[in-house]
Amino acid sequence: MTIPFEQSRSLARLPGIRHGFFGRRGGTSTGLYASLNASEASEDRPSSVARNRADIAALLGFAPEALVGLRQVHSATVLEVTRRPAAGERPEADAVVTRVPGLALGILTADCTPILFADAEAGVVGAAHAGWKGAVGGIAEATVAAMVDLGARSDRIVAAIGPTISLPNYEVGPEFAANLLREHRDAENRIARSGGGREHFDLPGFLFDHLMAAGVGIVDDLKLCTYAEPKKYYSHRYATHQGAVAGRQLSVIGMALEA
């Protein structure tokens, strides 16, 4: 089976930038984790996860050992990487940036928002994992700032929002909404109450707003919902509602090595 994945048209136009938003199809995992589970922290067979990750990297033209991973903790911490990781190395952070061609930056998600970034002219790329805690805490803005520190210019950065849970499927309730609006008064347009029901949160919309406010030149939201398409994507919330477990999909970006 081939491995399907989505791309941002805006990122795909950039010379030397390779990227992909992968889902759950096309891998070697079986059972509840079928089939492209990329999470080494899951109870999936380690050999299946390793094969899935290696196949994803190879499909984009990267060596498996060049795939950079993180121990994601819903923070606003951004890490700069300058070398290939040691075997099993997973530093604690929720975003990663680099100026080094040949490194593949990987982010795991299963409802949280993956964001891939590039300033091709400066030769700087980034990847961020944004759940609601990271989003509210400023992970998107922190990633932009870290790229600027490496020589990027915010108005040249292209950011792409990949498969994530969408507003209709992300029920949060009144306490969440009240806390959010206390901290971000301008986020009222990202809270919705349908038919007098409980509040829902537009996580990708909130991130879109904050990326634009950070001066990002192009923000491309692919508008793909993990919960709405459980056969294509892992969704933690959907799996929980079904009494099951979810794997994690991988989103990857990097700069090709010069020929």
PDB file of C-alpha atoms in Angstrom:
ATOM      1  CA  MET A   1       0.000   0.000   0.000  1.00  0.00           C
ATOM      2  CA  THR A   2       1.256   3.475  -0.794  1.00  0.00           C
ATOM      3  CA  ILE A   3       1.325   6.071   1.968  1.00  0.00           C
ATOM      4  CA  PRO A   4      -1.111   8.933   1.339  1.00  0.00           C
ATOM      5  CA  PHE A   5      -0.462  12.363   2.790  1.00  0.00           C
ATOM      6  CA  GLU A   6      -1.605  15.958   2.446  1.00  0.00           C
ATOM      7  CA  GLN A   7       0.413  19.013   1.561  1.00  0.00           C
ATOM      8  CA  SER A   8      -0.038  22.745   1.792  1.00  0.00           C
ATOM      9  CA  ARG A   9       0.000  24.305  -1.648  1.00  0.00           C
ATOM     10  CA  SER A  10       1.713  27.345  -0.183  1.00  0.00           C
ATOM     11  CA  LEU A  11       4.536  25.305   1.333  1.00  0.00           C
ATOM     12  CA  ALA A  12       4.793  23.083  -1.748  1.00  0.00           C
ATOM     13  CA  ARG A  13       5.650  26.126  -3.873  1.00  0.00           C
ATOM     14  CA  LEU A  14       8.772  26.887  -1.823  1.00  0.00           C
ATOM     15  CA  PRO A  15      12.031  25.694  -3.376  1.00  0.00           C
ATOM     16  CA  GLY A  16      13.979  23.132  -1.386  1.00  0.00           C
ATOM     17  CA  ILE A  17      11.233  22.583   1.210  1.00  0.00           C
ATOM     18  CA  ARG A  18       9.804  19.100   1.699  1.00  0.00           C
ATOM     19  CA  HIS A  19       6.824  18.454   3.896  1.00  0.00           C
ATOM     20  CA  GLY A  20       3.822  16.227   4.493  1.00  0.00           C
ATOM     21  CA  PHE A  21       0.858  15.859   6.845  1.00  0.00           C
ATOM     22  CA  PHE A  22       0.412  12.111   7.278  1.00  0.00           C
ATOM     23  CA  GLY A  23      -2.676  10.334   8.572  1.00  0.00           C
ATOM     24  CA  ARG A  24      -3.319   6.778   9.701  1.00  0.00           C
ATOM     25  CA  ARG A  25      -3.300   4.965   6.351  1.00  0.00           C
ATOM     26  CA  GLY A  26      -0.514   3.140   4.569  1.00  0.00           C
ATOM     27  CA  GLY A  27       1.518   1.715   7.440  1.00  0.00           C
ATOM     28  CA  THR A  28       2.358  -1.619   9.051  1.00  0.00           C
ATOM     29  CA  SER A  29       0.651  -1.350  12.459  1.00  0.00           C
ATOM     30  CA  THR A  30      -2.354  -3.567  13.143  1.00  0.00           C
ATOM     31  CA  GLY A  31      -5.394  -3.685  15.399  1.00  0.00           C
ATOM     32  CA  LEU A  32      -6.392  -0.480  17.163  1.00  0.00           C
ATOM     33  CA  TYR A  33      -3.227   1.194  15.876  1.00  0.00           C
ATOM     34  CA  ALA A  34      -3.776   0.387  12.216  1.00  0.00           C
ATOM     35  CA  SER A  35      -1.905   1.382  10.296  1.00  0.00           C
ATOM     36  CA  LEU A  36       0.597   4.295  10.171  1.00  0.00           C
ATOM     37  CA  ASN A  37       0.984   4.881  13.908  1.00  0.00           C
ATOM     38  CA  ALA A  38       4.136   6.940  14.527  1.00  0.00           C
ATOM     39  CA  SER A  39       4.051   7.156  18.327  1.00  0.00           C
ATOM     40  CA  GLU A  40       6.907   5.445  20.129  1.00  0.00           C
ATOM     41  CA  ALA A  41       5.063   6.013  23.431  1.00  0.00           C
ATOM     42  CA  SER A  42       2.083   3.868  22.393  1.00  0.00           C
ATOM     43  CA  GLU A  43       1.598   0.165  23.126  1.00  0.00           C
ATOM     44  CA  ASP A  44       2.029  -0.620  19.450  1.00  0.00           C
ATOM     45  CA  ARG A  45       4.814  -2.963  18.341  1.00  0.00           C
ATOM     46  CA  PRO A  46       8.057  -0.938  18.383  1.00  0.00           C
ATOM     47  CA  SER A  47       9.142  -2.555  15.121  1.00  0.00           C
ATOM     48  CA  SER A  48       5.939  -1.388  13.403  1.00  0.00           C
ATOM     49  CA  VAL A  49       6.343   2.170  14.693  1.00  0.00           C
ATOM     50  CA  ALA A  50       9.985   2.259  13.608  1.00  0.00           C
ATOM     51  CA  ARG A  51       9.060   1.013  10.138  1.00  0.00           C
ATOM     52  CA  ASN A  52       6.252   3.550   9.830  1.00  0.00           C
ATOM     53  CA  ARG A  53       8.519   6.430  10.825  1.00  0.00           C
ATOM     54  CA  ALA A  54      11.290   5.285   8.499  1.00  0.00           C
ATOM     55  CA  ASP A  55       8.881   4.943   5.571  1.00  0.00           C
ATOM     56  CA  ILE A  56       7.511   8.450   6.161  1.00  0.00           C
ATOM     57  CA  ALA A  57      10.992   9.952   6.261  1.00  0.00           C
ATOM     58  CA  ALA A  58      12.080   8.093   3.136  1.00  0.00           C
ATOM     59  CA  LEU A  59       8.996   9.150   1.212  1.00  0.00           C
ATOM     60  CA  LEU A  60       9.990  12.795   1.721  1.00  0.00           C
ATOM     61  CA  GLY A  61      13.622  12.108   0.856  1.00  0.00           C
ATOM     62  CA  PHE A  62      15.092  12.054   4.376  1.00  0.00           C
ATOM     63  CA  ALA A  63      17.189   9.425   6.134  1.00  0.00           C
ATOM     64  CA  PRO A  64      15.266   7.689   8.970  1.00  0.00           C
ATOM     65  CA  GLU A  65      17.924   8.728  11.461  1.00  0.00           C
ATOM     66  CA  ALA A  66      17.452  12.374  10.422  1.00  0.00           C
ATOM     67  CA  LEU A  67      13.883  12.445  11.765  1.00  0.00           C
ATOM     68  CA  VAL A  68      13.779  14.721  14.813  1.00  0.00           C
ATOM     69  CA  GLY A  69      11.167  13.906  17.460  1.00  0.00           C
ATOM     70  CA  LEU A  70      10.113  15.524  20.738  1.00  0.00           C
ATOM     71  CA  ARG A  71       8.563  14.518  24.026  1.00  0.00           C
ATOM     72  CA  GLN A  72       5.547  16.769  23.689  1.00  0.00           C
ATOM     73  CA  VAL A  73       4.106  18.126  26.935  1.00  0.00           C
ATOM     74  CA  HIS A  74       1.610  20.837  25.854  1.00  0.00           C
ATOM     75  CA  SER A  75       4.070  23.637  26.588  1.00  0.00           C
ATOM     76  CA  ALA A  76       5.164  26.762  24.734  1.00  0.00           C
ATOM     77  CA  THR A  77       8.777  25.568  24.611  1.00  0.00           C
ATOM     78  CA  VAL A  78      10.643  25.721  21.285  1.00  0.00           C
ATOM     79  CA  LEU A  79      13.888  23.845  20.647  1.00  0.00           C
ATOM     80  CA  GLU A  80      16.525  24.602  18.028  1.00  0.00           C
ATOM     81  CA  VAL A  81      18.214  21.524  16.542  1.00  0.00           C
ATOM     82  CA  THR A  82      21.561  21.579  14.802  1.00  0.00           C
ATOM     83  CA  ARG A  83      22.330  17.875  14.340  1.00  0.00           C
ATOM     84  CA  ARG A  84      20.762  14.492  13.870  1.00  0.00           C
ATOM     85  CA  PRO A  85      19.327  13.141  17.132  1.00  0.00           C
ATOM     86  CA  ALA A  86      20.973  10.291  18.974  1.00  0.00           C
ATOM     87  CA  ALA A  87      19.048   7.019  19.005  1.00  0.00           C
ATOM     88  CA  GLY A  88      15.992   7.414  21.233  1.00  0.00           C
ATOM     89  CA  GLU A  89      16.691  11.087  21.925  1.00  0.00           C
ATOM     90  CA  ARG A  90      13.418  12.939  22.589  1.00  0.00           C
ATOM     91  CA  PRO A  91      13.929  16.334  24.264  1.00  0.00           C
ATOM     92  CA  GLU A  92      10.958  17.893  26.052  1.00  0.00           C
ATOM     93  CA  ALA A  93       9.404  20.643  23.930  1.00  0.00           C
ATOM     94  CA  ASP A  94       6.407  21.286  21.691  1.00  0.00           C
ATOM     95  CA  ALA A  95       8.059  22.958  18.739  1.00  0.00           C
ATOM     96  CA  VAL A  96      11.347  22.623  16.912  1.00  0.00           C
ATOM     97  CA  VAL A  97      13.234  24.851  14.462  1.00  0.00           C
ATOM     98  CA  THR A  98      16.381  24.420  12.396  1.00  0.00           C
ATOM     99  CA  ARG A  99      18.639  25.935   9.751  1.00  0.00           C
ATOM    100  CA  VAL A 100      20.237  22.568   8.926  1.00  0.00           C
ATOM    101  CA  PRO A 101      19.320  20.956   5.583  1.00  0.00           C
ATOM    102  CA  GLY A 102      18.633  17.249   5.723  1.00  0.00           C
ATOM    103  CA  LEU A 103      16.955  17.275   9.137  1.00  0.00           C
ATOM    104  CA  ALA A 104      13.283  16.254   9.169  1.00  0.00           C
ATOM    105  CA  LEU A 105      11.269  17.914  11.937  1.00  0.00           C
ATOM    106  CA  GLY A 106       8.415  15.714  13.130  1.00  0.00           C
ATOM    107  CA  ILE A 107       5.335  16.501  15.234  1.00  0.00           C
ATOM    108  CA  LEU A 108       2.864  13.910  16.561  1.00  0.00           C
ATOM    109  CA  THR A 109      -0.857  14.679  16.852  1.00  0.00           C
ATOM    110  CA  ALA A 110      -4.255  13.033  17.241  1.00  0.00           C
ATOM    111  CA  ASP A 111      -6.621  16.055  17.472  1.00  0.00           C
ATOM    112  CA  CYS A 112      -4.092  18.715  18.516  1.00  0.00           C
ATOM    113  CA  THR A 113      -2.958  20.994  15.714  1.00  0.00           C
ATOM    114  CA  PRO A 114       0.245  20.377  13.742  1.00  0.00           C
ATOM    115  CA  ILE A 115       1.752  23.541  12.245  1.00  0.00           C
ATOM    116  CA  LEU A 116       4.606  23.440   9.728  1.00  0.00           C
ATOM    117  CA  PHE A 117       6.632  26.600   9.004  1.00  0.00           C
ATOM    118  CA  ALA A 118       9.187  27.689   6.428  1.00  0.00           C
ATOM    119  CA  ASP A 119      11.104  30.757   5.315  1.00  0.00           C
ATOM    120  CA  ALA A 120      12.788  29.313   2.232  1.00  0.00           C
ATOM    121  CA  GLU A 121      14.824  32.442   1.522  1.00  0.00           C
ATOM    122  CA  ALA A 122      16.404  32.396   4.983  1.00  0.00           C
ATOM    123  CA  GLY A 123      16.689  28.606   5.018  1.00  0.00           C
ATOM    124  CA  VAL A 124      14.765  28.166   8.275  1.00  0.00           C
ATOM    125  CA  VAL A 125      11.982  25.661   8.985  1.00  0.00           C
ATOM    126  CA  GLY A 126       9.905  24.815  12.022  1.00  0.00           C
ATOM    127  CA  ALA A 127       7.209  22.474  13.303  1.00  0.00           C
ATOM    128  CA  ALA A 128       4.855  22.934  16.249  1.00  0.00           C
ATOM    129  CA  HIS A 129       2.375  20.822  18.230  1.00  0.00           C
ATOM    130  CA  ALA A 130      -0.485  22.973  19.478  1.00  0.00           C
ATOM    131  CA  GLY A 131      -3.113  21.592  21.789  1.00  0.00           C
ATOM    132  CA  TRP A 132      -5.325  24.095  23.554  1.00  0.00           C
ATOM    133  CA  LYS A 133      -2.791  24.585  26.371  1.00  0.00           C
ATOM    134  CA  GLY A 134       0.053  25.258  23.967  1.00  0.00           C
ATOM    135  CA  ALA A 135      -2.104  27.462  21.767  1.00  0.00           C
ATOM    136  CA  VAL A 136      -3.279  29.603  24.679  1.00  0.00           C
ATOM    137  CA  GLY A 137       0.261  29.645  26.058  1.00  0.00           C
ATOM    138  CA  GLY A 138       1.710  31.016  22.828  1.00  0.00           C
ATOM    139  CA  ILE A 139       3.430  28.089  21.098  1.00  0.00           C
ATOM    140  CA  ALA A 140       2.642  29.491  17.626  1.00  0.00           C
ATOM    141  CA  GLU A 141       4.117  32.906  18.395  1.00  0.00           C
ATOM    142  CA  ALA A 142       7.107  31.343  20.147  1.00  0.00           C
ATOM    143  CA  THR A 143       7.905  29.262  17.066  1.00  0.00           C
ATOM    144  CA  VAL A 144       7.796  32.332  14.838  1.00  0.00           C
ATOM    145  CA  ALA A 145      10.090  34.185  17.266  1.00  0.00           C
ATOM    146  CA  ALA A 146      12.550  31.275  17.329  1.00  0.00           C
ATOM    147  CA  MET A 147      12.667  31.239  13.527  1.00  0.00           C
ATOM    148  CA  VAL A 148      13.282  34.985  13.443  1.00  0.00           C
ATOM    149  CA  ASP A 149      16.172  34.465  15.873  1.00  0.00           C
ATOM    150  CA  LEU A 150      17.682  32.108  13.267  1.00  0.00           C
ATOM    151  CA  GLY A 151      17.435  34.706  10.501  1.00  0.00           C
ATOM    152  CA  ALA A 152      13.902  34.244   9.199  1.00  0.00           C
ATOM    153  CA  ARG A 153      11.624  37.204   8.589  1.00  0.00           C
ATOM    154  CA  SER A 154       8.086  36.861   9.876  1.00  0.00           C
ATOM    155  CA  ASP A 155       6.462  38.279   6.744  1.00  0.00           C
ATOM    156  CA  ARG A 156       8.297  35.693   4.617  1.00  0.00           C
ATOM    157  CA  ILE A 157       7.245  32.763   6.775  1.00  0.00           C
ATOM    158  CA  VAL A 158       4.653  30.372   5.366  1.00  0.00           C
ATOM    159  CA  ALA A 159       2.748  28.441   8.042  1.00  0.00           C
ATOM    160  CA  ALA A 160       0.424  25.515   7.308  1.00  0.00           C
ATOM    161  CA  ILE A 161      -2.189  24.153   9.719  1.00  0.00           C
ATOM    162  CA  GLY A 162      -2.699  20.429   9.243  1.00  0.00           C
ATOM    163  CA  PRO A 163      -5.331  17.865  10.304  1.00  0.00           C
ATOM    164  CA  THR A 164      -6.802  18.783  13.693  1.00  0.00           C
ATOM    165  CA  ILE A 165     -10.076  18.688  15.556  1.00  0.00           C
ATOM    166  CA  SER A 166     -12.500  21.306  14.244  1.00  0.00           C
ATOM    167  CA  LEU A 167     -14.998  23.625  15.887  1.00  0.00           C
ATOM    168  CA  PRO A 168     -18.125  21.438  15.444  1.00  0.00           C
ATOM    169  CA  ASN A 169     -16.432  18.486  17.158  1.00  0.00           C
ATOM    170  CA  TYR A 170     -14.508  20.252  19.920  1.00  0.00           C
ATOM    171  CA  GLU A 171     -16.919  20.692  22.813  1.00  0.00           C
ATOM    172  CA  VAL A 172     -15.251  22.435  25.758  1.00  0.00           C
ATOM    173  CA  GLY A 173     -17.987  23.820  28.023  1.00  0.00           C
ATOM    174  CA  PRO A 174     -18.560  27.145  29.817  1.00  0.00           C
ATOM    175  CA  GLU A 175     -15.619  27.038  32.264  1.00  0.00           C
ATOM    176  CA  PHE A 176     -13.084  26.593  29.456  1.00  0.00           C
ATOM    177  CA  ALA A 177     -14.688  29.398  27.464  1.00  0.00           C
ATOM    178  CA  ALA A 178     -14.699  31.767  30.434  1.00  0.00           C
ATOM    179  CA  ASN A 179     -11.036  31.066  31.243  1.00  0.00           C
ATOM    180  CA  LEU A 180     -10.022  31.508  27.611  1.00  0.00           C
ATOM    181  CA  LEU A 181     -11.776  34.843  27.273  1.00  0.00           C
ATOM    182  CA  ARG A 182     -10.258  36.138  30.497  1.00  0.00           C
ATOM    183  CA  GLU A 183      -6.804  35.531  29.028  1.00  0.00           C
ATOM    184  CA  HIS A 184      -7.599  36.309  25.388  1.00  0.00           C
ATOM    185  CA  ARG A 185     -10.410  38.839  25.140  1.00  0.00           C
ATOM    186  CA  ASP A 186     -10.121  38.896  21.357  1.00  0.00           C
ATOM    187  CA  ALA A 187     -10.935  35.166  21.067  1.00  0.00           C
ATOM    188  CA  GLU A 188     -14.714  35.473  21.427  1.00  0.00           C
ATOM    189  CA  ASN A 189     -15.116  34.777  17.702  1.00  0.00           C
ATOM    190  CA  ARG A 190     -13.481  31.372  18.267  1.00  0.00           C
ATOM    191  CA  ILE A 191     -16.080  30.192  20.800  1.00  0.00           C
ATOM    192  CA  ALA A 192     -19.449  29.015  19.489  1.00  0.00           C
ATOM    193  CA  ARG A 193     -22.662  27.835  21.123  1.00  0.00           C
ATOM    194  CA  SER A 194     -24.841  25.884  18.729  1.00  0.00           C
ATOM    195  CA  GLY A 195     -28.569  25.797  19.398  1.00  0.00           C
ATOM    196  CA  GLY A 196     -28.169  26.818  23.011  1.00  0.00           C
ATOM    197  CA  GLY A 197     -25.849  23.883  23.706  1.00  0.00           C
ATOM    198  CA  ARG A 198     -22.418  23.756  25.295  1.00  0.00           C
ATOM    199  CA  GLU A 199     -19.522  25.832  24.080  1.00  0.00           C
ATOM    200  CA  HIS A 200     -17.218  24.653  21.307  1.00  0.00           C
ATOM    201  CA  PHE A 201     -13.682  25.905  20.595  1.00  0.00           C
ATOM    202  CA  ASP A 202     -12.216  26.658  17.166  1.00  0.00           C
ATOM    203  CA  LEU A 203      -8.620  25.619  17.887  1.00  0.00           C
ATOM    204  CA  PRO A 204      -7.247  26.009  14.331  1.00  0.00           C
ATOM    205  CA  GLY A 205      -9.062  29.336  13.968  1.00  0.00           C
ATOM    206  CA  PHE A 206      -7.524  30.584  17.214  1.00  0.00           C
ATOM    207  CA  LEU A 207      -4.076  29.571  15.958  1.00  0.00           C
ATOM    208  CA  PHE A 208      -4.717  31.205  12.586  1.00  0.00           C
ATOM    209  CA  ASP A 209      -5.494  34.488  14.339  1.00  0.00           C
ATOM    210  CA  HIS A 210      -2.350  34.312  16.450  1.00  0.00           C
ATOM    211  CA  LEU A 211      -0.095  33.418  13.545  1.00  0.00           C
ATOM    212  CA  MET A 212      -1.413  36.398  11.618  1.00  0.00           C
ATOM    213  CA  ALA A 213      -0.933  38.629  14.671  1.00  0.00           C
ATOM    214  CA  ALA A 214       2.668  37.386  14.869  1.00  0.00           C
ATOM    215  CA  GLY A 215       3.239  38.782  11.385  1.00  0.00           C
ATOM    216  CA  VAL A 216       3.342  35.519   9.440  1.00  0.00           C
ATOM    217  CA  GLY A 217       3.123  36.264   5.712  1.00  0.00           C
ATOM    218  CA  ILE A 218       0.938  33.309   4.646  1.00  0.00           C
ATOM    219  CA  VAL A 219      -1.151  31.038   6.875  1.00  0.00           C
ATOM    220  CA  ASP A 220      -2.637  28.078   5.018  1.00  0.00           C
ATOM    221  CA  ASP A 221      -5.305  26.168   6.955  1.00  0.00           C
ATOM    222  CA  LEU A 222      -5.938  22.829   5.214  1.00  0.00           C
ATOM    223  CA  LYS A 223      -9.293  22.605   7.076  1.00  0.00           C
ATOM    224  CA  LEU A 224      -9.040  18.870   7.733  1.00  0.00           C
ATOM    225  CA  CYS A 225     -10.824  17.494  10.816  1.00  0.00           C
ATOM    226  CA  THR A 226      -9.391  14.472  12.606  1.00  0.00           C
ATOM    227  CA  TYR A 227     -12.599  13.684  14.526  1.00  0.00           C
ATOM    228  CA  ALA A 228     -14.798  13.863  11.437  1.00  0.00           C
ATOM    229  CA  GLU A 229     -12.673  11.388   9.457  1.00  0.00           C
ATOM    230  CA  PRO A 230     -11.554   8.614  11.829  1.00  0.00           C
ATOM    231  CA  LYS A 231     -10.687   6.268   8.955  1.00  0.00           C
ATOM    232  CA  LYS A 232      -8.145   8.788   7.643  1.00  0.00           C
ATOM    233  CA  TYR A 233      -6.779  10.239  10.885  1.00  0.00           C
ATOM    234  CA  TYR A 234      -6.151   9.229  14.456  1.00  0.00           C
ATOM    235  CA  SER A 235      -8.438  11.141  16.813  1.00  0.00           C
ATOM    236  CA  HIS A 236      -7.981  10.819  20.550  1.00  0.00           C
ATOM    237  CA  ARG A 237     -11.430  12.230  21.264  1.00  0.00           C
ATOM    238  CA  TYR A 238     -13.176   9.972  18.747  1.00  0.00           C
ATOM    239  CA  ALA A 239     -11.340   6.912  20.078  1.00  0.00           C
ATOM    240  CA  THR A 240     -12.256   7.828  23.654  1.00  0.00           C
ATOM    241  CA  HIS A 241     -15.918   8.136  22.682  1.00  0.00           C
ATOM    242  CA  GLN A 242     -15.663   4.650  21.180  1.00  0.00           C
ATOM    243  CA  GLY A 243     -13.930   3.175  24.227  1.00  0.00           C
ATOM    244  CA  ALA A 244     -10.730   2.639  22.243  1.00  0.00           C
ATOM    245  CA  VAL A 245      -7.220   4.060  21.969  1.00  0.00           C
ATOM    246  CA  ALA A 246      -5.681   6.187  19.245  1.00  0.00           C
ATOM    247  CA  GLY A 247      -2.300   6.133  17.603  1.00  0.00           C
ATOM    248  CA  ARG A 248      -0.554   9.313  16.536  1.00  0.00           C
ATOM    249  CA  GLN A 249      -0.002  10.717  13.059  1.00  0.00           C
ATOM    250  CA  LEU A 250       3.171  12.472  12.014  1.00  0.00           C
ATOM    251  CA  SER A 251       3.627  15.831  10.300  1.00  0.00           C
ATOM    252  CA  VAL A 252       7.082  16.481   8.868  1.00  0.00           C
ATOM    253  CA  ILE A 253       9.032  19.356   7.314  1.00  0.00           C
ATOM    254  CA  GLY A 254      12.650  19.826   6.342  1.00  0.00           C
ATOM    255  CA  MET A 255      15.027  21.297   3.801  1.00  0.00           C
ATOM    256  CA  ALA A 256      16.462  19.048   1.126  1.00  0.00           C
ATOM    257  CA  LEU A 257      20.192  18.519   0.997  1.00  0.00           C
ATOM    258  CA  GLU A 258      21.786  20.210  -1.973  1.00  0.00           C
ATOM    259  CA  ALA A 259      22.532  17.822  -4.826  1.00  0.00           C
TER     260      ALA A 259
END
